[in-house]
Tab-separated table of C-alpha atoms in Angstrom:
chain	number	residue	atom	x	y	z
N	1	MET	CA	28.770	-19.225	254.079
N	2	HIS	CA	30.063	-21.001	257.165
N	3	LEU	CA	30.810	-19.387	260.477
N	4	SER	CA	34.441	-19.763	261.497
N	5	SER	CA	34.169	-21.576	264.772
N	6	LYS	CA	36.613	-20.986	267.610
N	7	LYS	CA	35.847	-24.448	268.918
N	8	ILE	CA	38.891	-26.474	267.963
N	9	LEU	CA	37.678	-30.016	268.552
N	10	ASP	CA	34.826	-31.623	266.660
N	11	PHE	CA	31.941	-33.248	268.551
N	12	ARG	CA	32.749	-36.587	266.901
N	13	THR	CA	36.119	-36.488	268.648
N	14	PHE	CA	34.344	-36.272	271.998
N	15	LEU	CA	32.199	-39.273	271.067
N	16	PHE	CA	35.267	-41.294	270.104
N	17	LEU	CA	37.086	-40.382	273.323
N	18	ASN	CA	34.089	-41.380	275.434
N	19	LEU	CA	33.874	-44.752	273.703
N	20	ILE	CA	37.579	-45.561	273.851
N	21	LEU	CA	37.928	-44.466	277.488
N	22	MET	CA	34.923	-46.574	278.429
N	23	LEU	CA	36.339	-49.571	276.545
N	24	PHE	CA	39.755	-49.486	278.214
N	25	LEU	CA	38.361	-48.789	281.679
N	26	ILE	CA	36.099	-51.830	281.294
N	27	LEU	CA	38.867	-54.065	279.927
N	28	SER	CA	41.437	-53.166	282.561
N	29	GLY	CA	41.361	-52.146	286.198
N	30	LYS	CA	44.965	-50.940	286.159
N	31	GLN	CA	45.549	-47.638	287.872
N	32	VAL	CA	47.740	-46.523	284.987
N	33	ILE	CA	44.717	-46.749	282.668
N	34	VAL	CA	42.743	-44.493	285.008
N	35	ILE	CA	45.585	-41.957	285.137
N	36	THR	CA	45.940	-42.053	281.347
N	37	ALA	CA	42.190	-41.487	280.931
N	38	PHE	CA	42.381	-38.463	283.223
N	39	ALA	CA	45.413	-37.108	281.336
N	40	ILE	CA	43.533	-37.367	278.027
N	41	ALA	CA	40.477	-35.586	279.445
N	42	ALA	CA	42.741	-32.901	280.943
N	43	ALA	CA	44.424	-32.428	277.551
N	44	VAL	CA	40.998	-31.906	275.965
N	45	MET	CA	40.156	-29.247	278.553
N	46	MET	CA	43.457	-27.458	277.989
N	47	ILE	CA	42.996	-27.525	274.215
N	48	ALA	CA	39.581	-25.926	274.805
N	49	ARG	CA	41.276	-23.390	277.140
N	50	GLU	CA	39.177	-24.426	280.125
N	51	TRP	CA	42.074	-23.853	282.513
N	52	ARG	CA	40.096	-23.234	285.689
N	53	ALA	CA	37.850	-26.265	285.199
N	54	ALA	CA	40.896	-28.420	284.428
N	55	GLY	CA	42.560	-27.281	287.656
N	56	ILE	CA	39.488	-28.067	289.751
N	57	ALA	CA	39.142	-31.480	288.100
N	58	ALA	CA	42.823	-32.189	288.781
N	59	LEU	CA	42.370	-31.407	292.477
N	60	TRP	CA	39.316	-33.690	292.642
N	61	PHE	CA	41.154	-36.492	290.885
N	62	ILE	CA	44.269	-36.196	293.072
N	63	GLY	CA	42.120	-36.138	296.208
N	64	ASN	CA	40.223	-39.276	295.204
N	65	PHE	CA	43.432	-40.962	294.085
N	66	ALA	CA	45.077	-40.285	297.455
N	67	LEU	CA	41.999	-41.434	299.380
N	68	HIS	CA	41.823	-44.670	297.409
N	69	TYR	CA	45.563	-45.263	297.840
N	70	TYR	CA	45.461	-44.795	301.625
N	71	THR	CA	42.250	-46.781	302.177
N	72	PRO	CA	44.092	-49.981	303.315
N	73	PHE	CA	46.095	-47.978	305.878
N	74	LEU	CA	42.980	-46.198	307.150
N	75	TYR	CA	41.162	-49.540	307.337
N	76	LYS	CA	43.839	-50.913	309.666
N	77	ARG	CA	44.166	-47.653	311.570
N	78	PHE	CA	40.458	-47.512	312.453
N	79	SER	CA	40.244	-51.137	313.608
N	80	HIS	CA	38.781	-52.564	310.396
N	81	SER	CA	35.882	-50.113	310.342
N	82	SER	CA	33.615	-50.103	307.288
N	83	VAL	CA	33.751	-46.299	306.992
N	84	PRO	CA	37.188	-46.179	305.278
N	85	LEU	CA	36.068	-48.946	302.915
N	86	PHE	CA	32.960	-46.972	301.961
N	87	PHE	CA	34.886	-43.792	301.163
N	88	GLY	CA	37.631	-45.810	299.471
N	89	THR	CA	35.084	-47.454	297.185
N	90	LEU	CA	33.537	-44.062	296.456
N	91	ALA	CA	36.977	-42.670	295.583
N	92	PHE	CA	37.615	-45.704	293.350
N	93	LEU	CA	34.433	-44.991	291.387
N	94	MET	CA	34.986	-41.228	291.233
N	95	GLN	CA	38.418	-41.685	289.657
N	96	ARG	CA	36.731	-43.463	286.754
N	97	ILE	CA	33.839	-41.010	286.478
N	98	ILE	CA	35.849	-37.766	286.559
N	99	PRO	CA	37.317	-38.088	283.003
N	100	PHE	CA	33.813	-38.460	281.538
N	101	LEU	CA	32.546	-35.502	283.569
N	102	MET	CA	35.447	-33.432	282.234
N	103	LEU	CA	34.590	-34.306	278.636
N	104	ALA	CA	30.894	-33.577	279.229
N	105	LEU	CA	31.695	-30.196	280.794
N	106	THR	CA	33.930	-29.290	277.852
N	107	VAL	CA	31.170	-30.177	275.382
N	108	ARG	CA	28.690	-28.082	277.341
N	109	LYS	CA	30.978	-25.031	277.353
N	110	THR	CA	32.306	-25.213	273.801
N	111	LYS	CA	29.486	-26.658	271.684
N	112	ASN	CA	25.921	-25.686	270.827
N	113	ILE	CA	23.035	-27.783	269.598
N	114	SER	CA	23.331	-26.734	265.947
N	115	GLU	CA	27.014	-27.628	265.791
N	116	ILE	CA	26.406	-30.988	267.480
N	117	ALA	CA	23.580	-31.756	265.042
N	118	ALA	CA	25.793	-30.921	262.067
N	119	SER	CA	28.530	-33.226	263.391
N	120	LEU	CA	26.073	-36.084	263.892
N	121	GLU	CA	24.699	-35.651	260.370
N	122	LYS	CA	28.240	-36.002	259.029
N	123	MET	CA	28.255	-39.488	260.580
N	124	LYS	CA	25.257	-40.479	258.403
N	125	LEU	CA	23.224	-41.492	261.431
N	126	HIS	CA	19.491	-42.099	261.267
N	127	LYS	CA	17.425	-38.960	261.813
N	128	GLY	CA	15.684	-40.563	264.783
N	129	ILE	CA	19.015	-41.210	266.506
N	130	ILE	CA	20.194	-37.652	265.868
N	131	LEU	CA	16.935	-36.222	267.169
N	132	SER	CA	17.095	-38.396	270.295
N	133	ILE	CA	20.663	-37.311	271.074
N	134	ILE	CA	19.851	-33.639	270.519
N	135	VAL	CA	16.789	-33.761	272.764
N	136	MET	CA	18.772	-35.601	275.445
N	137	ILE	CA	21.616	-33.057	275.414
N	138	ARG	CA	19.219	-30.125	275.346
N	139	TYR	CA	17.151	-31.564	278.184
N	140	LEU	CA	20.017	-31.932	280.679
N	141	PRO	CA	20.163	-28.195	281.589
N	142	ALA	CA	16.357	-28.004	281.635
N	143	MET	CA	16.202	-30.976	283.998
N	144	THR	CA	18.008	-28.930	286.658
N	145	GLU	CA	15.331	-26.265	286.405
N	146	ASP	CA	12.592	-28.905	286.607
N	147	ILE	CA	14.112	-30.343	289.783
N	148	ARG	CA	14.267	-26.870	291.313
N	149	THR	CA	10.605	-26.275	290.458
N	150	VAL	CA	9.525	-29.568	292.044
N	151	ARG	CA	11.541	-28.827	295.177
N	152	GLU	CA	9.897	-25.419	295.514
N	153	ALA	CA	6.475	-27.032	295.089
N	154	MET	CA	7.289	-29.512	297.865
N	155	LYS	CA	8.258	-26.646	300.168
N	156	LEU	CA	4.941	-24.905	299.485
N	157	LYS	CA	3.103	-28.126	300.375
N	158	GLY	CA	5.014	-28.357	303.644
N	159	ILE	CA	6.845	-31.541	302.692
N	160	PRO	CA	10.345	-31.692	304.245
N	161	LEU	CA	13.293	-32.370	301.960
N	162	SER	CA	15.178	-34.509	304.440
N	163	PRO	CA	16.432	-38.128	304.246
N	164	THR	CA	14.596	-38.911	307.496
N	165	TYR	CA	11.222	-37.899	306.055
N	166	THR	CA	11.968	-39.845	302.868
N	167	LEU	CA	12.702	-43.018	304.832
N	168	CYS	CA	9.646	-42.639	307.055
N	169	HIS	CA	7.231	-41.633	304.267
N	170	PRO	CA	8.560	-43.099	300.987
N	171	VAL	CA	5.192	-43.220	299.210
N	172	ARG	CA	4.397	-39.619	300.100
N	173	THR	CA	7.834	-38.516	298.884
N	174	ILE	CA	7.402	-40.340	295.575
N	175	GLU	CA	3.972	-38.775	295.054
N	176	ALA	CA	5.331	-35.292	295.736
N	177	SER	CA	8.636	-35.515	293.849
N	178	VAL	CA	9.023	-38.376	291.385
N	179	VAL	CA	5.534	-38.287	289.843
N	180	PRO	CA	5.532	-34.500	289.156
N	181	MET	CA	9.061	-34.805	287.793
N	182	LEU	CA	7.999	-37.522	285.348
N	183	PHE	CA	5.079	-35.477	284.007
N	184	LYS	CA	7.188	-32.332	283.762
N	185	SER	CA	9.945	-34.248	281.990
N	186	LEU	CA	7.433	-35.647	279.501
N	187	LYS	CA	6.099	-32.173	278.740
N	188	THR	CA	9.586	-30.693	278.363
N	189	THR	CA	10.827	-33.429	276.019
N	190	GLU	CA	7.699	-33.059	273.870
N	191	GLU	CA	8.387	-29.326	273.572
N	192	PHE	CA	12.007	-29.970	272.587
N	193	SER	CA	10.983	-32.617	270.065
N	194	SER	CA	8.439	-30.264	268.489
N	195	ALA	CA	11.010	-27.465	268.301
N	196	ALA	CA	13.520	-29.806	266.650
N	197	LEU	CA	10.955	-30.955	264.075
N	198	ILE	CA	10.045	-27.346	263.297
N	199	LYS	CA	13.725	-26.636	262.627
N	200	GLY	CA	13.771	-29.430	260.070
N	201	TYR	CA	15.584	-32.198	261.937
N	202	GLY	CA	12.960	-34.703	260.841
N	203	CYS	CA	13.265	-33.827	257.153
N	204	ASN	CA	15.026	-36.305	254.877
N	205	ALA	CA	16.604	-33.556	252.792
N	206	LYS	CA	20.221	-32.600	253.410
N	207	ARG	CA	20.447	-29.700	255.843
N	208	SER	CA	22.983	-26.907	255.552
N	209	SER	CA	24.894	-25.540	258.521
N	210	TYR	CA	26.418	-22.219	259.518
N	211	PHE	CA	29.278	-24.069	261.204
N	212	ASP	CA	32.364	-25.398	259.475
N	213	VAL	CA	32.126	-28.887	260.948
N	214	ARG	CA	35.089	-31.082	260.038
N	215	ILE	CA	37.837	-33.185	261.544
N	216	ARG	CA	40.870	-30.933	261.948
N	217	ARG	CA	44.510	-31.640	262.681
N	218	ALA	CA	43.956	-31.285	266.433
N	219	ASP	CA	41.182	-33.903	266.282
N	220	THR	CA	43.358	-36.356	264.374
N	221	MET	CA	46.342	-35.886	266.691
N	222	LEU	CA	44.172	-36.293	269.780
N	223	ILE	CA	42.450	-39.424	268.451
N	224	LEU	CA	45.708	-41.093	267.422
N	225	GLY	CA	47.569	-39.958	270.536
N	226	SER	CA	44.898	-41.118	272.974
N	227	SER	CA	44.579	-44.476	271.200
N	228	ALA	CA	48.347	-44.993	271.320
N	229	LEU	CA	48.632	-43.996	274.989
N	230	LEU	CA	45.796	-46.240	276.127
N	231	THR	CA	47.049	-49.177	274.067
N	232	ALA	CA	50.566	-48.760	275.467
N	233	ALA	CA	49.273	-48.495	279.027
N	234	TYR	CA	47.126	-51.595	278.559
N	235	SER	CA	49.742	-53.724	276.807
N	236	PHE	CA	53.103	-52.862	278.285
N	237	LEU	CA	52.604	-51.381	281.768
């Protein structure tokens, strides 16, 4: 018996959107491609009913778009200072990163590990690839906790968490932050890998799933619609 999932979009749709957005953003630097990519990511968020997150992302995108647009005027206004160029370049990059962050946030809020694993198995991927992707996705939230633990340990040792101290004592900072983080990351990923193997992800037999994982009408419409929009923006505009 499968659980009826309220998550409308399949995880494979998110993978396809990430790949096609990346492809078109690499092939073309047109601003219309960037706007189309944001519109597609916003549509995904609205389909998933993430209204608040979509609104915040829209404000971020509009702010970066405006900053990038007015960079030449600010550059002239401030006597050819490098500061407007720096923030303009940052805004240029953020416009291209925001759609991917929106898709990642939607996956985090609407999918769980079991559903993602079932979707990947439908793609007939190698078990090692599936296990690697699952561990990577599961580790991202744990990495935040690991960073917090390392920062607290640095405070207890009396090591300042300031850029000035990092520049003056780079070796000491690496010893106190990067090295512990590497060992903690290794331990955490080993624990996740062991847990995944215990759940049968390394078994060659076909695994069943509680989730009804399939490509629905919304997935098909979104895949075809996004492909058509990006192709039109690339070819005709």
